[in-house]
XYZ file of N, CA and C in Angstrom:
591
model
N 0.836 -1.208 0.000
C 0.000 0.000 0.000
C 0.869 1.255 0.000
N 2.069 1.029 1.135
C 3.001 2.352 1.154
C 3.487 2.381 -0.518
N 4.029 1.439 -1.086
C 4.802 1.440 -2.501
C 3.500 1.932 -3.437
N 2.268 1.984 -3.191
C 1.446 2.524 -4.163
C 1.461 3.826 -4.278
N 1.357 4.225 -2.340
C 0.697 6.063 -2.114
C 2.118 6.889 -3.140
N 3.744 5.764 -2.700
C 4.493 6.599 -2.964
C 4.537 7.185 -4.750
N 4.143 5.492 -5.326
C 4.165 5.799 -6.823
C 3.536 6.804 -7.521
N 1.927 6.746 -7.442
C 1.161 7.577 -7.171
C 1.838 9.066 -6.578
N 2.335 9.585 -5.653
C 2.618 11.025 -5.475
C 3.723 11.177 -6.747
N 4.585 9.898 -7.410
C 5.576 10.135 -8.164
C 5.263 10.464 -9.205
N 4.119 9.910 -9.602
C 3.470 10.022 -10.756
C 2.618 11.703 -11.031
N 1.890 12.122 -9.533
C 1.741 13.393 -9.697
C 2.479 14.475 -9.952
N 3.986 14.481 -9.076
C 4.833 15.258 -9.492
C 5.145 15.504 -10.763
N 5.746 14.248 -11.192
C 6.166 14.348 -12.801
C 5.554 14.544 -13.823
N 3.405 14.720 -13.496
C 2.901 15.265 -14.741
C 2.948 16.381 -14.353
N 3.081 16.922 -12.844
C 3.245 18.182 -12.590
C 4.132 18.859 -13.167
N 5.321 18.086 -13.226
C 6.397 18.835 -13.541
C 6.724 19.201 -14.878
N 5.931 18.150 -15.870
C 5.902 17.914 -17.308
C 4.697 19.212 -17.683
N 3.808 19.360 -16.979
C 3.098 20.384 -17.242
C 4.011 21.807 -17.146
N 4.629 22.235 -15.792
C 5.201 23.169 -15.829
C 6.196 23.312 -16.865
N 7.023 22.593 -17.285
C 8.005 22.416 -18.354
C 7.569 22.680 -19.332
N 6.196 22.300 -19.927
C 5.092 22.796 -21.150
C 4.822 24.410 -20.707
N 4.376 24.583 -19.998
C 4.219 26.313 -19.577
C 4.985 27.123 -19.704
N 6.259 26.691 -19.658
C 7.521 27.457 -19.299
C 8.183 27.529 -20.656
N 7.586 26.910 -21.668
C 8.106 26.894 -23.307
C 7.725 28.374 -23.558
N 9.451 29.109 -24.638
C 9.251 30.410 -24.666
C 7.948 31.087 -25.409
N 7.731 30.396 -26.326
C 6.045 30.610 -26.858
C 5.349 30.736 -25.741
N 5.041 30.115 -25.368
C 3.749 29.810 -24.079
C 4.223 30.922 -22.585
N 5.101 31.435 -22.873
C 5.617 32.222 -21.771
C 5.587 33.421 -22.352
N 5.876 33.646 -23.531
C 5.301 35.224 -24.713
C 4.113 35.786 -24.417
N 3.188 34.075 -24.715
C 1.605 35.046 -25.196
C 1.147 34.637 -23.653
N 1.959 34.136 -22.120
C 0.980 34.598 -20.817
C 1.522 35.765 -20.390
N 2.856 36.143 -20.718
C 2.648 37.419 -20.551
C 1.774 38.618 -21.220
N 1.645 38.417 -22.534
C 1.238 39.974 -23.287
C -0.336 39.713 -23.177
N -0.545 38.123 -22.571
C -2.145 38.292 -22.391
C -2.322 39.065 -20.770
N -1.599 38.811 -20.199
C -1.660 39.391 -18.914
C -1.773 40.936 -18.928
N -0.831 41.476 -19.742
C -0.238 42.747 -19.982
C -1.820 43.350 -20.575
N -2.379 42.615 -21.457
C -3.357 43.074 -22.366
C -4.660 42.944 -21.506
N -5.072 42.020 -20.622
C -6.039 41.755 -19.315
C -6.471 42.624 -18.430
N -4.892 42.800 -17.665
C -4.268 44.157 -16.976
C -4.793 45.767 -17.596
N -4.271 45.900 -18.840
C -4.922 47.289 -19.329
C -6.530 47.096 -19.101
N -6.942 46.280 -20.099
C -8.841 46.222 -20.034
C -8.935 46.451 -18.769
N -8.457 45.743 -17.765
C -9.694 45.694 -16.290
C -9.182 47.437 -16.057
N -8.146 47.590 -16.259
C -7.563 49.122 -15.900
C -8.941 50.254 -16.408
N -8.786 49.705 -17.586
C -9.703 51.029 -18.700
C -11.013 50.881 -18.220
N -11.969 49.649 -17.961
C -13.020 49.694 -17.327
C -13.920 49.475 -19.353
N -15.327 50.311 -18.378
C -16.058 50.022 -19.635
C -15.888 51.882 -20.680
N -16.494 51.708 -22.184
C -16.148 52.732 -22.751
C -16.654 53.645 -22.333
N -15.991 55.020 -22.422
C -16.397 56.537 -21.961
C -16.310 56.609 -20.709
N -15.137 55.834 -19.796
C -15.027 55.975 -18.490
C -13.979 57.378 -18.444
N -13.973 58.222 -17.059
C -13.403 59.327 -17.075
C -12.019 58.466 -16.211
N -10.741 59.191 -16.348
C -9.684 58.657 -15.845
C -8.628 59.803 -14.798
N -8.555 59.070 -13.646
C -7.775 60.311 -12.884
C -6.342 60.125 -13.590
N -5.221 61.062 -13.027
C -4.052 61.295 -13.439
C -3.185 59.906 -13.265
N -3.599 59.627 -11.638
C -2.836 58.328 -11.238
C -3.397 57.279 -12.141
N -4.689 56.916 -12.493
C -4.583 56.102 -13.809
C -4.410 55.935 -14.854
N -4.106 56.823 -15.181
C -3.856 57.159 -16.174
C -1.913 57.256 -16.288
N -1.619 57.486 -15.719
C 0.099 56.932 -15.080
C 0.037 55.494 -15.093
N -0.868 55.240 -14.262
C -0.790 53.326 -14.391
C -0.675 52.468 -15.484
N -1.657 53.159 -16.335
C -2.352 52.119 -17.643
C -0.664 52.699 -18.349
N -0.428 53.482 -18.210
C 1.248 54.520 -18.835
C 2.175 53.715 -18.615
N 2.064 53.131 -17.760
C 3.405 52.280 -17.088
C 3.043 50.791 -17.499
N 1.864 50.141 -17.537
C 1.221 48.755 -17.896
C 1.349 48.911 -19.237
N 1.333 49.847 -20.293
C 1.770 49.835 -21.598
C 3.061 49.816 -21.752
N 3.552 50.235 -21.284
C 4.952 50.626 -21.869
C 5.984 50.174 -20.896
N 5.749 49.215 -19.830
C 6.164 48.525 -18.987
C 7.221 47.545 -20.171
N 6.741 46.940 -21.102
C 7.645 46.328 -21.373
C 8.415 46.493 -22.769
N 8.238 47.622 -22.891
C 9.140 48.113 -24.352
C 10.364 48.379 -23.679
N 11.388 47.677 -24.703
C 12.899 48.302 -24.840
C 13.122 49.885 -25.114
N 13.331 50.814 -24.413
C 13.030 51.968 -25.799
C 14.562 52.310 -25.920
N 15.510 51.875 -25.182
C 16.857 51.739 -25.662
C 16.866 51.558 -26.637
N 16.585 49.958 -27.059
C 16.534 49.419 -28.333
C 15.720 50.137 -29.216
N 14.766 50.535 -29.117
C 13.913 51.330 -30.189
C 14.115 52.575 -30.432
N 14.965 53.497 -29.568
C 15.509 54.914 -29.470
C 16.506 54.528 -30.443
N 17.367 53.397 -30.513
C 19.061 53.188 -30.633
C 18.692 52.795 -32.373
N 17.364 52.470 -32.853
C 16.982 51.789 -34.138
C 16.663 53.554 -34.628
N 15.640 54.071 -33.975
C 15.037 55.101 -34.379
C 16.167 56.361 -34.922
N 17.286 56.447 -34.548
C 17.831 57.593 -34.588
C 19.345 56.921 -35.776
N 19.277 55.639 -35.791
C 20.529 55.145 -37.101
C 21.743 55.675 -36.426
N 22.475 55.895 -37.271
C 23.940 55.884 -37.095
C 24.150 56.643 -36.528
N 23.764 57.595 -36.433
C 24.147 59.076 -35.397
C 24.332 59.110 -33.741
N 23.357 57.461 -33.554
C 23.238 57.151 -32.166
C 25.281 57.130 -31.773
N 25.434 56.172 -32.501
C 26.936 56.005 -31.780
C 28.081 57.053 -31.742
N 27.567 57.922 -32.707
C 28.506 59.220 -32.554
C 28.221 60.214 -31.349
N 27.275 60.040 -30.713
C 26.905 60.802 -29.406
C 27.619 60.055 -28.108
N 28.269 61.328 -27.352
C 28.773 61.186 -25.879
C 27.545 60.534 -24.894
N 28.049 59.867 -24.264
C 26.987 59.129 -23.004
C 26.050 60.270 -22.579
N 26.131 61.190 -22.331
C 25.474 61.809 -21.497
C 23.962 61.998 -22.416
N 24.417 62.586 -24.050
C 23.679 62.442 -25.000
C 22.703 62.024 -25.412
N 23.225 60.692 -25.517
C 22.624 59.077 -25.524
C 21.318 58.709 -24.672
N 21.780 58.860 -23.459
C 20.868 58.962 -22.307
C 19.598 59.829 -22.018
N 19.872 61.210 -22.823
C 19.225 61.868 -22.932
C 17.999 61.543 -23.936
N 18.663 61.296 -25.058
C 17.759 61.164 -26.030
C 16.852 59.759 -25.727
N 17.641 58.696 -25.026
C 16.726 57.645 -24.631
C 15.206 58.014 -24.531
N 15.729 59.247 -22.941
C 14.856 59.108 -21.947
C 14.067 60.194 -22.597
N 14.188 61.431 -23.475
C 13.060 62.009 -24.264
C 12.209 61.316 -25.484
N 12.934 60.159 -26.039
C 12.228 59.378 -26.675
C 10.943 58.489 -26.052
N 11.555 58.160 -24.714
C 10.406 57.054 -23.875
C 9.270 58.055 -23.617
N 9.908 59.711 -23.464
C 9.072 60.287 -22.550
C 7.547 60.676 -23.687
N 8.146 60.512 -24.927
C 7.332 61.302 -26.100
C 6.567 59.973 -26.597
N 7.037 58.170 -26.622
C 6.560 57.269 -26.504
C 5.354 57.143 -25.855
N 5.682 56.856 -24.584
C 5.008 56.813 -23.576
C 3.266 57.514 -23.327
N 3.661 58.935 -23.489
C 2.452 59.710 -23.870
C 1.794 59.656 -25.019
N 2.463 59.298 -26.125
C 1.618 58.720 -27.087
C 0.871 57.753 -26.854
N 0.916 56.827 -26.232
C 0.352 55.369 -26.286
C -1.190 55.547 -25.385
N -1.014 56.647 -24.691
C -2.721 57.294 -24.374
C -3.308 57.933 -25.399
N -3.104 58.348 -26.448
C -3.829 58.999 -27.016
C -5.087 58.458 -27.429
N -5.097 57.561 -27.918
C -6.344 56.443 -28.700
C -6.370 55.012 -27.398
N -7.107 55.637 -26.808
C -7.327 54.692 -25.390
C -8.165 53.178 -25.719
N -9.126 53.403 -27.116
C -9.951 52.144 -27.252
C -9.617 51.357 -28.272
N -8.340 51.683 -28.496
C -7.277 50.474 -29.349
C -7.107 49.099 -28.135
N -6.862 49.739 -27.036
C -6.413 48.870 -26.355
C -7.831 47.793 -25.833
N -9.101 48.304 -26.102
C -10.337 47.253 -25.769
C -10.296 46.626 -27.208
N -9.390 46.472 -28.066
C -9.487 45.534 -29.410
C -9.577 44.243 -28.491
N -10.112 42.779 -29.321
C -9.728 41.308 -29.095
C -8.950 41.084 -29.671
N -7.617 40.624 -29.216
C -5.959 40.147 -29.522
C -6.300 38.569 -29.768
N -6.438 38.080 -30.942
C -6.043 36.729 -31.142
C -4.571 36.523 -31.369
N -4.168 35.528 -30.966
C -2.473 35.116 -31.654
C -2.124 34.496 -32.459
N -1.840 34.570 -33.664
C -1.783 33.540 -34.593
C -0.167 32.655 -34.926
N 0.842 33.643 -34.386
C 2.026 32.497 -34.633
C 3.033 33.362 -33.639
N 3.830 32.331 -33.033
C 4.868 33.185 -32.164
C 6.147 32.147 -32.546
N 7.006 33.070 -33.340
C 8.271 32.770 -33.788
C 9.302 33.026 -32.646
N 10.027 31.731 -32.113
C 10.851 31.742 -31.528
C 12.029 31.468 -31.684
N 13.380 32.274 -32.104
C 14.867 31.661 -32.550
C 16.112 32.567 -31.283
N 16.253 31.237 -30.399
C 17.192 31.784 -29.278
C 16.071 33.085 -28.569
N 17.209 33.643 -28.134
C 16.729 35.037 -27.454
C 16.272 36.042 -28.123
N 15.347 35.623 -29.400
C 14.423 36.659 -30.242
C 13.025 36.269 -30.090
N 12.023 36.707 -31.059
C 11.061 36.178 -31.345
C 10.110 37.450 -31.900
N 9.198 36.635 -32.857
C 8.822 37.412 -33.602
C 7.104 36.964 -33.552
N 6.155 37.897 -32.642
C 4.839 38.011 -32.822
C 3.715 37.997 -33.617
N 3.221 37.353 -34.123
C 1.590 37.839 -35.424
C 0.504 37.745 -34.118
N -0.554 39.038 -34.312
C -1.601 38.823 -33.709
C -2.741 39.254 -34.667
N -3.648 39.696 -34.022
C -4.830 40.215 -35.011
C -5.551 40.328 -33.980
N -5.728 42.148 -34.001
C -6.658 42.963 -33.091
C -8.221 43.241 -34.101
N -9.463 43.116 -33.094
C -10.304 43.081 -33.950
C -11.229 44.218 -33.181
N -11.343 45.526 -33.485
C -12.116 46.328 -32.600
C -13.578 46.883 -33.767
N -14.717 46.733 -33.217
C -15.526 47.376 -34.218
C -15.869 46.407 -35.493
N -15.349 45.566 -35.548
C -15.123 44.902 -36.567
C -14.294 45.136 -37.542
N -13.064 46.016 -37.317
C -12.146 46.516 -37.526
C -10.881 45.759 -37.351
N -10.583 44.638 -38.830
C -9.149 43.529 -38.071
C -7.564 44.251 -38.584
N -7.167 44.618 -36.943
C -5.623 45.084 -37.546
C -4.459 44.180 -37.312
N -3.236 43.893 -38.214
C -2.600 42.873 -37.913
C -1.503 43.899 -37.056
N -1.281 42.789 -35.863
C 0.123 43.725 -35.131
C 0.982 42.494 -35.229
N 1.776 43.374 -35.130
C 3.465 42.741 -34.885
C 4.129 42.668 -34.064
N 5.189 41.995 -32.773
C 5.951 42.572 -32.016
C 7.362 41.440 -32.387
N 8.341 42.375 -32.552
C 9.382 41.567 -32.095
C 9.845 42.045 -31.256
N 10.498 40.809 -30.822
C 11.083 41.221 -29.047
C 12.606 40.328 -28.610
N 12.651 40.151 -27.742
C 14.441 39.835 -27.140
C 14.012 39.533 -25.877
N 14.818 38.180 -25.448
C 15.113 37.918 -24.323
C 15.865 39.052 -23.549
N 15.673 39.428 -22.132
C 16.786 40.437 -21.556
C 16.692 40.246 -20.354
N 17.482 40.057 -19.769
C 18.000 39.816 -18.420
C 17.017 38.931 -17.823
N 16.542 37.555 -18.537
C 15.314 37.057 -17.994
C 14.139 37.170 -18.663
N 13.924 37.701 -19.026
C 12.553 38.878 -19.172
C 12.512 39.046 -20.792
N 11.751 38.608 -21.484
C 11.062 39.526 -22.628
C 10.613 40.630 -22.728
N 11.038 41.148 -23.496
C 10.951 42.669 -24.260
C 10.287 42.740 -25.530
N 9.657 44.185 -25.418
C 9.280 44.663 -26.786
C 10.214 45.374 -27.629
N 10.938 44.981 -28.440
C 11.691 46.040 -29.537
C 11.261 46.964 -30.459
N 10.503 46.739 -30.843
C 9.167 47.528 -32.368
C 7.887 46.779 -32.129
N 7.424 47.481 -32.903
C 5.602 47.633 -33.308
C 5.403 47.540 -34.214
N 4.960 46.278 -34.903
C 4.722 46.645 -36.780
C 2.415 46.455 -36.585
N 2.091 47.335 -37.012
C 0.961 47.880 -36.982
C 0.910 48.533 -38.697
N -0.267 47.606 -38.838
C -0.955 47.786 -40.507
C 0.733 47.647 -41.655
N 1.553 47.096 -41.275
C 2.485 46.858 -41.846
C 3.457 48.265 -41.882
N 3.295 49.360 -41.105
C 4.469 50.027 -40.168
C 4.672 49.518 -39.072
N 6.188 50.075 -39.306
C 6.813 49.705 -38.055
C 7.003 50.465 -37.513
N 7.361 50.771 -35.790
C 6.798 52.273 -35.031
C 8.633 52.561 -34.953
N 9.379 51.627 -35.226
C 10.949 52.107 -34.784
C 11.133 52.935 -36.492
N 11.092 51.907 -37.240
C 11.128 52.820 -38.915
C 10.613 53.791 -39.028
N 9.189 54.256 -38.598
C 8.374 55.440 -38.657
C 9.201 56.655 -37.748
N 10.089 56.429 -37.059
C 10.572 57.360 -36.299
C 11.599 57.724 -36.831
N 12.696 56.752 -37.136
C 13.963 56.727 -37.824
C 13.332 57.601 -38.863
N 12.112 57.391 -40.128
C 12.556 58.312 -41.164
C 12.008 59.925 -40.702
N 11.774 59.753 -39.543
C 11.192 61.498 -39.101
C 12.568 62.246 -38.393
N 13.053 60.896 -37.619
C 14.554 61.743 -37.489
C 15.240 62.271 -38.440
N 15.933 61.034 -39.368
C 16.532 61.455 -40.396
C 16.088 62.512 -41.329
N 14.960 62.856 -41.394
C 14.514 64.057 -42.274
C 14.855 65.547 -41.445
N 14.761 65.326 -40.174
C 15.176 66.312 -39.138
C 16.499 66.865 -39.223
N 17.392 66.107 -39.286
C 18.875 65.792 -39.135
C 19.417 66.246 -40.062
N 18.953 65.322 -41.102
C 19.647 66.190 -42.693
C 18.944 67.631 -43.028
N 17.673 68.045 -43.095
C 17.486 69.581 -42.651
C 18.755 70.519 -42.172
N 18.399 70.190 -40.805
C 18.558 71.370 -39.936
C 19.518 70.730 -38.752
N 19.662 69.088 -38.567
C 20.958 69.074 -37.750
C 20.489 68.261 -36.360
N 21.440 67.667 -36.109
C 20.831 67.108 -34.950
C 20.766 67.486 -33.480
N 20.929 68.817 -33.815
C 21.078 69.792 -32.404
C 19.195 70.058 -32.550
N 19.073 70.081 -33.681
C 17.513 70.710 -34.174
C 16.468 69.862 -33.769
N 16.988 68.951 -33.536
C 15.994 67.465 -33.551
C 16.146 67.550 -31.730
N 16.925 67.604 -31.053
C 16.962 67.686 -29.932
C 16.134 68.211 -28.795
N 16.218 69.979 -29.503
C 15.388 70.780 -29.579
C 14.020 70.240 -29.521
N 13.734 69.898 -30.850
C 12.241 69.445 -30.707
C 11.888 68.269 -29.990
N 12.765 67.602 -29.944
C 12.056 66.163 -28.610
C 11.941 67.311 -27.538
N 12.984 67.860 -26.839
C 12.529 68.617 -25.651
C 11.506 69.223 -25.701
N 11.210 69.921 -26.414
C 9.783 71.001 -26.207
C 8.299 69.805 -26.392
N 8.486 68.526 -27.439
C 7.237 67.546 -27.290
C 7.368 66.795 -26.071
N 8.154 66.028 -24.972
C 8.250 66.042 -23.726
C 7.769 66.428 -22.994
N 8.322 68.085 -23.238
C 7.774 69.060 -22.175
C 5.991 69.405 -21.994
N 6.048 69.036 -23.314
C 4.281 69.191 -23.538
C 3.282 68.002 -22.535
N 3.863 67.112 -22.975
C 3.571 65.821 -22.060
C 2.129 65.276 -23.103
């Protein structure tokens, strides 16, 4: 009887453990996070035409953009010019890029009540490459994310939405900036859209 109870608990563990091992596959660990991430906003936003205080509106700010790289997407957005800038620079422009990011991603608040189906999650090493299909209104948009393993943790790198990509869309607004008028000019203007908030 003892050699049964024990087999039996052996046997639970190891589908236990075979289950967790299935969970823990980087696919299956992609889409419980960005469903979480995407869960998280809805219960945040509530139902449509809800009014939002500041602090939630900070929240849902931080639950969006909680997991974008914007290193990586600042460091894509700005091309070659990134590495010719002193640290201090660099840093700067990061953190006015996240800051001008960031506030964008409130603007159109009922993107985020779309239904996210997933249709394929490409995984090679510490990359991976997202297909979903948001359906709001009856309105189907295909999104994109690729992303990177980082310190543990998956990341967002870009946004490909209706077949732009949100790091390319920036890169060619820099570069049109730059060759103009200079990249002191471009500086300029992240600070003053920042400052706007």
């Amino acid at each position: 009887m003892k050699n049964f109870i024990l087999l039996s608990l052996s046997l639970i563990l190891v589908i236990g453990s075979s289950q967790n091992v299935q969970a823990q596959t980087p696919s299956t660990e992609i889409q419980n996070m960005l469903e979480e991430r995407d869960q998280e906003i809805k219960t945040l936003l509530g139902p449509k035409g809800s009014e939002y205080t500041d602090q939630q509106r900070n929240k849902l700010k931080d639950i969006i953009n909680g997991v974008i790289d914007f290193k990586a997407m600042a460091t894509y957005a700005l091309g070659d010019t990134y590495s010719t800038l002193d640290e201090a620079t660099q840093v700067e422009f990061v953190e006015l890029f996240a800051t001008i990011v960031r506030d964008q991603s409130l603007n159109k608040l009922d993107i985020y009540r779309a239904d996210v189906s997933y249709k394929s999650i490409d995984v090679n090493a510490d990359k991976a490459r997202v297909e979903t299909l948001a359906v709001l209104d009856e309105v189907r948009t295909p999104l994109y994310y690729t992303m990177k393993k980082e310190d543990g943790e998956w990341v967002i790198t870009d946004m490909i939405i209706d077949d732009v990509s949100t790091a390319e869309s920036y890169n060619k607004q820099f570069q049109r900036i730059i060759n103009k008028r200079g990249f002191d000019a471009l500086m300029s203007s992240l600070r003053k859209r920042a400052a706007r908030g």
